[in-house]
PDB file of N, CA and C in Angstrom:
ATOM      1  N   MET A  26      93.889 119.546 124.230  1.00 81.00           N
ATOM      2  CA  MET A  26      94.766 119.616 123.071  1.00 81.00           C
ATOM      3  C   MET A  26      96.185 119.959 123.512  1.00 81.00           C
ATOM      4  N   PRO A  27      97.163 119.224 123.018  1.00 85.00           N
ATOM      5  CA  PRO A  27      98.542 119.591 123.318  1.00 85.00           C
ATOM      6  C   PRO A  27      98.895 120.924 122.647  1.00 85.00           C
ATOM      7  N   ARG A  28      99.703 121.703 123.323  1.00 89.00           N
ATOM      8  CA  ARG A  28     100.108 122.998 122.782  1.00 89.00           C
ATOM      9  C   ARG A  28     101.611 122.949 122.485  1.00 89.00           C
ATOM     10  N   VAL A  29     101.945 123.045 121.206  1.00 90.00           N
ATOM     11  CA  VAL A  29     103.338 122.960 120.767  1.00 90.00           C
ATOM     12  C   VAL A  29     103.717 124.292 120.125  1.00 90.00           C
ATOM     13  N   ILE A  30     104.762 124.895 120.606  1.00 89.00           N
ATOM     14  CA  ILE A  30     105.244 126.225 120.219  1.00 89.00           C
ATOM     15  C   ILE A  30     104.117 127.241 120.044  1.00 89.00           C
ATOM     16  N   GLY A  31     103.186 127.201 120.991  1.00 89.00           N
ATOM     17  CA  GLY A  31     102.109 128.175 121.013  1.00 89.00           C
ATOM     18  C   GLY A  31     100.922 127.849 120.139  1.00 89.00           C
ATOM     19  N   ILE A  32     100.903 126.676 119.523  1.00 90.00           N
ATOM     20  CA  ILE A  32      99.814 126.263 118.639  1.00 90.00           C
ATOM     21  C   ILE A  32      99.147 125.024 119.225  1.00 90.00           C
ATOM     22  N   ASP A  33      97.820 125.060 119.327  1.00 92.00           N
ATOM     23  CA  ASP A  33      97.090 123.863 119.737  1.00 92.00           C
ATOM     24  C   ASP A  33      97.026 122.906 118.557  1.00 92.00           C
ATOM     25  N   ILE A  34      97.526 121.688 118.765  1.00 92.00           N
ATOM     26  CA  ILE A  34      97.466 120.694 117.699  1.00 92.00           C
ATOM     27  C   ILE A  34      96.322 119.723 118.008  1.00 92.00           C
ATOM     28  N   PRO A  35      95.682 119.173 116.969  1.00 93.00           N
ATOM     29  CA  PRO A  35      94.560 118.254 117.193  1.00 93.00           C
ATOM     30  C   PRO A  35      95.014 117.017 117.963  1.00 93.00           C
ATOM     31  N   ASP A  36      94.245 116.649 118.977  1.00 90.00           N
ATOM     32  CA  ASP A  36      94.674 115.525 119.799  1.00 90.00           C
ATOM     33  C   ASP A  36      94.171 114.166 119.325  1.00 90.00           C
ATOM     34  N   ASN A  37      93.193 114.127 118.441  1.00 93.00           N
ATOM     35  CA  ASN A  37      92.674 112.849 117.964  1.00 93.00           C
ATOM     36  C   ASN A  37      93.274 112.407 116.644  1.00 93.00           C
ATOM     37  N   LYS A  38      94.275 113.107 116.171  1.00 94.00           N
ATOM     38  CA  LYS A  38      94.952 112.716 114.928  1.00 94.00           C
ATOM     39  C   LYS A  38      96.312 112.112 115.271  1.00 94.00           C
ATOM     40  N   ARG A  39      96.844 111.362 114.304  1.00 94.00           N
ATOM     41  CA  ARG A  39      98.182 110.802 114.514  1.00 94.00           C
ATOM     42  C   ARG A  39      99.179 111.939 114.652  1.00 94.00           C
ATOM     43  N   LEU A  40     100.251 111.707 115.386  1.00 94.00           N
ATOM     44  CA  LEU A  40     101.225 112.741 115.688  1.00 94.00           C
ATOM     45  C   LEU A  40     101.834 113.338 114.423  1.00 94.00           C
ATOM     46  N   GLU A  41     102.160 112.497 113.434  1.00 93.00           N
ATOM     47  CA  GLU A  41     102.777 113.013 112.216  1.00 93.00           C
ATOM     48  C   GLU A  41     101.857 113.978 111.482  1.00 93.00           C
ATOM     49  N   VAL A  42     100.551 113.797 111.583  1.00 95.00           N
ATOM     50  CA  VAL A  42      99.584 114.686 110.949  1.00 95.00           C
ATOM     51  C   VAL A  42      99.338 115.913 111.822  1.00 95.00           C
ATOM     52  N   SER A  43      99.249 115.716 113.126  1.00 95.00           N
ATOM     53  CA  SER A  43      98.983 116.830 114.045  1.00 95.00           C
ATOM     54  C   SER A  43     100.044 117.924 113.939  1.00 95.00           C
ATOM     55  N   LEU A  44     101.296 117.533 113.804  1.00 93.00           N
ATOM     56  CA  LEU A  44     102.365 118.540 113.730  1.00 93.00           C
ATOM     57  C   LEU A  44     102.277 119.384 112.468  1.00 93.00           C
ATOM     58  N   THR A  45     101.642 118.859 111.424  1.00 94.00           N
ATOM     59  CA  THR A  45     101.535 119.629 110.184  1.00 94.00           C
ATOM     60  C   THR A  45     100.532 120.778 110.308  1.00 94.00           C
ATOM     61  N   TYR A  46      99.790 120.840 111.398  1.00 93.00           N
ATOM     62  CA  TYR A  46      98.878 121.959 111.640  1.00 93.00           C
ATOM     63  C   TYR A  46      99.641 123.216 112.045  1.00 93.00           C
ATOM     64  N   ILE A  47     100.927 123.077 112.318  1.00 91.00           N
ATOM     65  CA  ILE A  47     101.778 124.223 112.643  1.00 91.00           C
ATOM     66  C   ILE A  47     102.326 124.770 111.338  1.00 91.00           C
ATOM     67  N   TYR A  48     102.140 126.076 111.126  1.00 89.00           N
ATOM     68  CA  TYR A  48     102.588 126.715 109.890  1.00 89.00           C
ATOM     69  C   TYR A  48     104.087 126.492 109.695  1.00 89.00           C
ATOM     70  N   GLY A  49     104.461 126.011 108.522  1.00 87.00           N
ATOM     71  CA  GLY A  49     105.870 125.790 108.202  1.00 87.00           C
ATOM     72  C   GLY A  49     106.328 124.364 108.399  1.00 87.00           C
ATOM     73  N   ILE A  50     105.462 123.514 108.947  1.00 91.00           N
ATOM     74  CA  ILE A  50     105.827 122.112 109.154  1.00 91.00           C
ATOM     75  C   ILE A  50     105.002 121.248 108.211  1.00 91.00           C
ATOM     76  N   GLY A  51     105.694 120.574 107.324  1.00 93.00           N
ATOM     77  CA  GLY A  51     105.051 119.637 106.413  1.00 93.00           C
ATOM     78  C   GLY A  51     105.243 118.226 106.914  1.00 93.00           C
ATOM     79  N   ARG A  52     104.791 117.282 106.132  1.00 94.00           N
ATOM     80  CA  ARG A  52     104.882 115.882 106.539  1.00 94.00           C
ATOM     81  C   ARG A  52     106.333 115.441 106.710  1.00 94.00           C
ATOM     82  N   LYS A  53     107.215 115.873 105.813  1.00 94.00           N
ATOM     83  CA  LYS A  53     108.615 115.442 105.883  1.00 94.00           C
ATOM     84  C   LYS A  53     109.295 115.953 107.153  1.00 94.00           C
ATOM     85  N   LEU A  54     109.144 117.235 107.445  1.00 92.00           N
ATOM     86  CA  LEU A  54     109.756 117.796 108.656  1.00 92.00           C
ATOM     87  C   LEU A  54     109.139 117.177 109.903  1.00 92.00           C
ATOM     88  N   SER A  55     107.833 116.953 109.864  1.00 93.00           N
ATOM     89  CA  SER A  55     107.148 116.313 110.982  1.00 93.00           C
ATOM     90  C   SER A  55     107.759 114.943 111.275  1.00 93.00           C
ATOM     91  N   LEU A  56     107.938 114.147 110.244  1.00 94.00           N
ATOM     92  CA  LEU A  56     108.516 112.806 110.416  1.00 94.00           C
ATOM     93  C   LEU A  56     109.969 112.876 110.879  1.00 94.00           C
ATOM     94  N   ASN A  57     110.733 113.859 110.370  1.00 93.00           N
ATOM     95  CA  ASN A  57     112.125 114.011 110.798  1.00 93.00           C
ATOM     96  C   ASN A  57     112.224 114.338 112.287  1.00 93.00           C
ATOM     97  N   VAL A  58     111.371 115.231 112.751  1.00 92.00           N
ATOM     98  CA  VAL A  58     111.384 115.620 114.169  1.00 92.00           C
ATOM     99  C   VAL A  58     110.951 114.446 115.043  1.00 92.00           C
ATOM    100  N   ILE A  59     109.913 113.747 114.628  1.00 94.00           N
ATOM    101  CA  ILE A  59     109.427 112.595 115.393  1.00 94.00           C
ATOM    102  C   ILE A  59     110.503 111.523 115.479  1.00 94.00           C
ATOM    103  N   LYS A  60     111.171 111.272 114.365  1.00 94.00           N
ATOM    104  CA  LYS A  60     112.248 110.278 114.344  1.00 94.00           C
ATOM    105  C   LYS A  60     113.402 110.707 115.247  1.00 94.00           C
ATOM    106  N   LYS A  61     113.757 111.985 115.191  1.00 92.00           N
ATOM    107  CA  LYS A  61     114.853 112.506 116.011  1.00 92.00           C
ATOM    108  C   LYS A  61     114.564 112.332 117.502  1.00 92.00           C
ATOM    109  N   LEU A  62     113.309 112.506 117.886  1.00 93.00           N
ATOM    110  CA  LEU A  62     112.930 112.394 119.295  1.00 93.00           C
ATOM    111  C   LEU A  62     112.597 110.969 119.714  1.00 93.00           C
ATOM    112  N   GLY A  63     112.536 110.051 118.758  1.00 94.00           N
ATOM    113  CA  GLY A  63     112.248 108.655 119.078  1.00 94.00           C
ATOM    114  C   GLY A  63     110.792 108.406 119.441  1.00 94.00           C
ATOM    115  N   LEU A  64     109.898 109.223 118.906  1.00 94.00           N
ATOM    116  CA  LEU A  64     108.470 109.055 119.155  1.00 94.00           C
ATOM    117  C   LEU A  64     107.846 108.192 118.066  1.00 94.00           C
ATOM    118  N   ASP A  65     106.670 107.668 118.344  1.00 94.00           N
ATOM    119  CA  ASP A  65     105.933 106.853 117.381  1.00 94.00           C
ATOM    120  C   ASP A  65     105.064 107.771 116.522  1.00 94.00           C
ATOM    121  N   PRO A  66     105.261 107.801 115.199  1.00 93.00           N
ATOM    122  CA  PRO A  66     104.459 108.686 114.351  1.00 93.00           C
ATOM    123  C   PRO A  66     102.981 108.310 114.314  1.00 93.00           C
ATOM    124  N   ASN A  67     102.649 107.074 114.694  1.00 94.00           N
ATOM    125  CA  ASN A  67     101.267 106.621 114.655  1.00 94.00           C
ATOM    126  C   ASN A  67     100.510 106.847 115.962  1.00 94.00           C
ATOM    127  N   MET A  68     101.216 107.326 116.999  1.00 94.00           N
ATOM    128  CA  MET A  68     100.522 107.602 118.261  1.00 94.00           C
ATOM    129  C   MET A  68      99.643 108.834 118.118  1.00 94.00           C
ATOM    130  N   ARG A  69      98.604 108.911 118.901  1.00 95.00           N
ATOM    131  CA  ARG A  69      97.725 110.078 118.894  1.00 95.00           C
ATOM    132  C   ARG A  69      98.375 111.192 119.702  1.00 95.00           C
ATOM    133  N   ALA A  70      98.165 112.416 119.275  1.00 92.00           N
ATOM    134  CA  ALA A  70      98.779 113.556 119.943  1.00 92.00           C
ATOM    135  C   ALA A  70      98.336 113.666 121.397  1.00 92.00           C
ATOM    136  N   LYS A  71      97.134 113.181 121.714  1.00 92.00           N
ATOM    137  CA  LYS A  71      96.662 113.247 123.100  1.00 92.00           C
ATOM    138  C   LYS A  71      97.473 112.340 124.020  1.00 92.00           C
ATOM    139  N   SER A  72      98.246 111.408 123.455  1.00 93.00           N
ATOM    140  CA  SER A  72      99.074 110.498 124.246  1.00 93.00           C
ATOM    141  C   SER A  72     100.434 111.091 124.609  1.00 93.00           C
ATOM    142  N   LEU A  73     100.714 112.290 124.124  1.00 93.00           N
ATOM    143  CA  LEU A  73     101.999 112.922 124.441  1.00 93.00           C
ATOM    144  C   LEU A  73     102.077 113.266 125.922  1.00 93.00           C
ATOM    145  N   THR A  74     103.224 113.006 126.514  1.00 93.00           N
ATOM    146  CA  THR A  74     103.440 113.403 127.902  1.00 93.00           C
ATOM    147  C   THR A  74     103.927 114.845 127.929  1.00 93.00           C
ATOM    148  N   ALA A  75     103.958 115.435 129.101  1.00 93.00           N
ATOM    149  CA  ALA A  75     104.462 116.802 129.247  1.00 93.00           C
ATOM    150  C   ALA A  75     105.933 116.870 128.818  1.00 93.00           C
ATOM    151  N   ASP A  76     106.673 115.808 129.079  1.00 94.00           N
ATOM    152  CA  ASP A  76     108.080 115.752 128.677  1.00 94.00           C
ATOM    153  C   ASP A  76     108.209 115.713 127.148  1.00 94.00           C
ATOM    154  N   ASP A  77     107.347 114.953 126.492  1.00 92.00           N
ATOM    155  CA  ASP A  77     107.365 114.878 125.029  1.00 92.00           C
ATOM    156  C   ASP A  77     107.068 116.244 124.415  1.00 92.00           C
ATOM    157  N   VAL A  78     106.081 116.941 124.964  1.00 93.00           N
ATOM    158  CA  VAL A  78     105.721 118.268 124.458  1.00 93.00           C
ATOM    159  C   VAL A  78     106.888 119.236 124.658  1.00 93.00           C
ATOM    160  N   ALA A  79     107.547 119.156 125.806  1.00 92.00           N
ATOM    161  CA  ALA A  79     108.697 120.029 126.070  1.00 92.00           C
ATOM    162  C   ALA A  79     109.827 119.746 125.087  1.00 92.00           C
ATOM    163  N   ARG A  80     110.066 118.470 124.777  1.00 92.00           N
ATOM    164  CA  ARG A  80     111.115 118.121 123.813  1.00 92.00           C
ATOM    165  C   ARG A  80     110.746 118.601 122.411  1.00 92.00           C
ATOM    166  N   LEU A  81     109.471 118.466 122.037  1.00 92.00           N
ATOM    167  CA  LEU A  81     109.017 118.978 120.734  1.00 92.00           C
ATOM    168  C   LEU A  81     109.215 120.492 120.662  1.00 92.00           C
ATOM    169  N   ASN A  82     108.850 121.187 121.733  1.00 91.00           N
ATOM    170  CA  ASN A  82     109.026 122.638 121.766  1.00 91.00           C
ATOM    171  C   ASN A  82     110.492 123.027 121.593  1.00 91.00           C
ATOM    172  N   ALA A  83     111.377 122.309 122.271  1.00 89.00           N
ATOM    173  CA  ALA A  83     112.803 122.627 122.190  1.00 89.00           C
ATOM    174  C   ALA A  83     113.336 122.446 120.774  1.00 89.00           C
ATOM    175  N   VAL A  84     112.943 121.360 120.118  1.00 88.00           N
ATOM    176  CA  VAL A  84     113.432 121.086 118.764  1.00 88.00           C
ATOM    177  C   VAL A  84     112.832 122.072 117.765  1.00 88.00           C
ATOM    178  N   LEU A  85     111.535 122.297 117.850  1.00 88.00           N
ATOM    179  CA  LEU A  85     110.866 123.139 116.861  1.00 88.00           C
ATOM    180  C   LEU A  85     111.167 124.620 117.047  1.00 88.00           C
ATOM    181  N   THR A  86     111.450 125.051 118.256  1.00 85.00           N
ATOM    182  CA  THR A  86     111.808 126.452 118.478  1.00 85.00           C
ATOM    183  C   THR A  86     113.082 126.803 117.729  1.00 85.00           C
ATOM    184  N   GLY A  87     114.002 125.874 117.660  1.00 76.00           N
ATOM    185  CA  GLY A  87     115.246 126.103 116.939  1.00 76.00           C
ATOM    186  C   GLY A  87     115.071 126.079 115.426  1.00 76.00           C
ATOM    187  N   ARG A  88     114.025 125.427 114.948  1.00 69.00           N
ATOM    188  CA  ARG A  88     113.817 125.293 113.505  1.00 69.00           C
ATOM    189  C   ARG A  88     112.907 126.348 112.920  1.00 69.00           C
ATOM    190  N   LEU A  89     112.022 126.889 113.726  1.00 62.00           N
ATOM    191  CA  LEU A  89     111.051 127.853 113.214  1.00 62.00           C
ATOM    192  C   LEU A  89     111.244 129.204 113.903  1.00 62.00           C
ATOM    193  N   CYS A  90     111.059 130.248 113.157  1.00 55.00           N
ATOM    194  CA  CYS A  90     111.135 131.591 113.711  1.00 55.00           C
ATOM    195  C   CYS A  90     110.033 132.420 113.077  1.00 55.00           C
ATOM    196  N   CYS A  91     109.145 132.925 113.885  1.00 51.00           N
ATOM    197  CA  CYS A  91     108.050 133.766 113.386  1.00 51.00           C
ATOM    198  C   CYS A  91     107.192 133.033 112.355  1.00 51.00           C
ATOM    199  N   GLY A  92     107.003 131.736 112.533  1.00 50.00           N
ATOM    200  CA  GLY A  92     106.164 130.963 111.627  1.00 50.00           C
ATOM    201  C   GLY A  92     106.862 130.519 110.360  1.00 50.00           C
ATOM    202  N   ARG A  93     108.147 130.775 110.240  1.00 50.00           N
ATOM    203  CA  ARG A  93     108.901 130.353 109.045  1.00 50.00           C
ATOM    204  C   ARG A  93     110.117 129.564 109.460  1.00 50.00           C
ATOM    205  N   ARG A  94     110.577 128.716 108.578  1.00 52.00           N
ATOM    206  CA  ARG A  94     111.774 127.942 108.870  1.00 52.00           C
ATOM    207  C   ARG A  94     112.987 128.849 108.914  1.00 52.00           C
ATOM    208  N   SER A  95     113.772 128.705 109.963  1.00 50.00           N
ATOM    209  CA  SER A  95     114.966 129.530 110.067  1.00 50.00           C
ATOM    210  C   SER A  95     116.206 128.816 109.538  1.00 50.00           C
ATOM    211  N   GLU A  96     116.112 127.514 109.404  1.00 52.00           N
ATOM    212  CA  GLU A  96     117.229 126.761 108.850  1.00 52.00           C
ATOM    213  C   GLU A  96     116.711 125.483 108.234  1.00 52.00           C
ATOM    214  N   THR A  97     117.495 124.889 107.374  1.00 52.00           N
ATOM    215  CA  THR A  97     117.105 123.646 106.723  1.00 52.00           C
ATOM    216  C   THR A  97     117.278 122.511 107.732  1.00 52.00           C
ATOM    217  N   PRO A  98     116.276 121.641 107.865  1.00 52.00           N
ATOM    218  CA  PRO A  98     116.386 120.559 108.833  1.00 52.00           C
ATOM    219  C   PRO A  98     117.482 119.571 108.455  1.00 52.00           C
ATOM    220  N   ASN A  99     118.150 119.063 109.447  1.00 54.00           N
ATOM    221  CA  ASN A  99     119.178 118.071 109.236  1.00 54.00           C
ATOM    222  C   ASN A  99     118.498 116.720 109.085  1.00 54.00           C
ATOM    223  N   THR A 100     118.603 116.111 107.928  1.00 51.00           N
ATOM    224  CA  THR A 100     117.896 114.849 107.661  1.00 51.00           C
ATOM    225  C   THR A 100     118.752 113.634 107.925  1.00 51.00           C
ATOM    226  N   GLU A 101     119.913 113.793 108.517  1.00 50.00           N
ATOM    227  CA  GLU A 101     120.781 112.658 108.784  1.00 50.00           C
ATOM    228  C   GLU A 101     120.305 111.871 109.966  1.00 50.00           C
TER     229      GLU A 101
END
């Protein structure tokens, strides 16, 4: 299972769904982050490379603090 910001996400689900297993991330934020990183929302989480996981960690660490959103995501 890939581990994103300290949470194991399901590896057999699509990436957009897997990220919603992290407290504070809904479908909209999940899709925004995936789009920002240029990832495919339909890929399985088990297909993430170590670089992809590191990029997800970097983006989500800035958005979440203690399991809550610290700022409103930029949807542009």
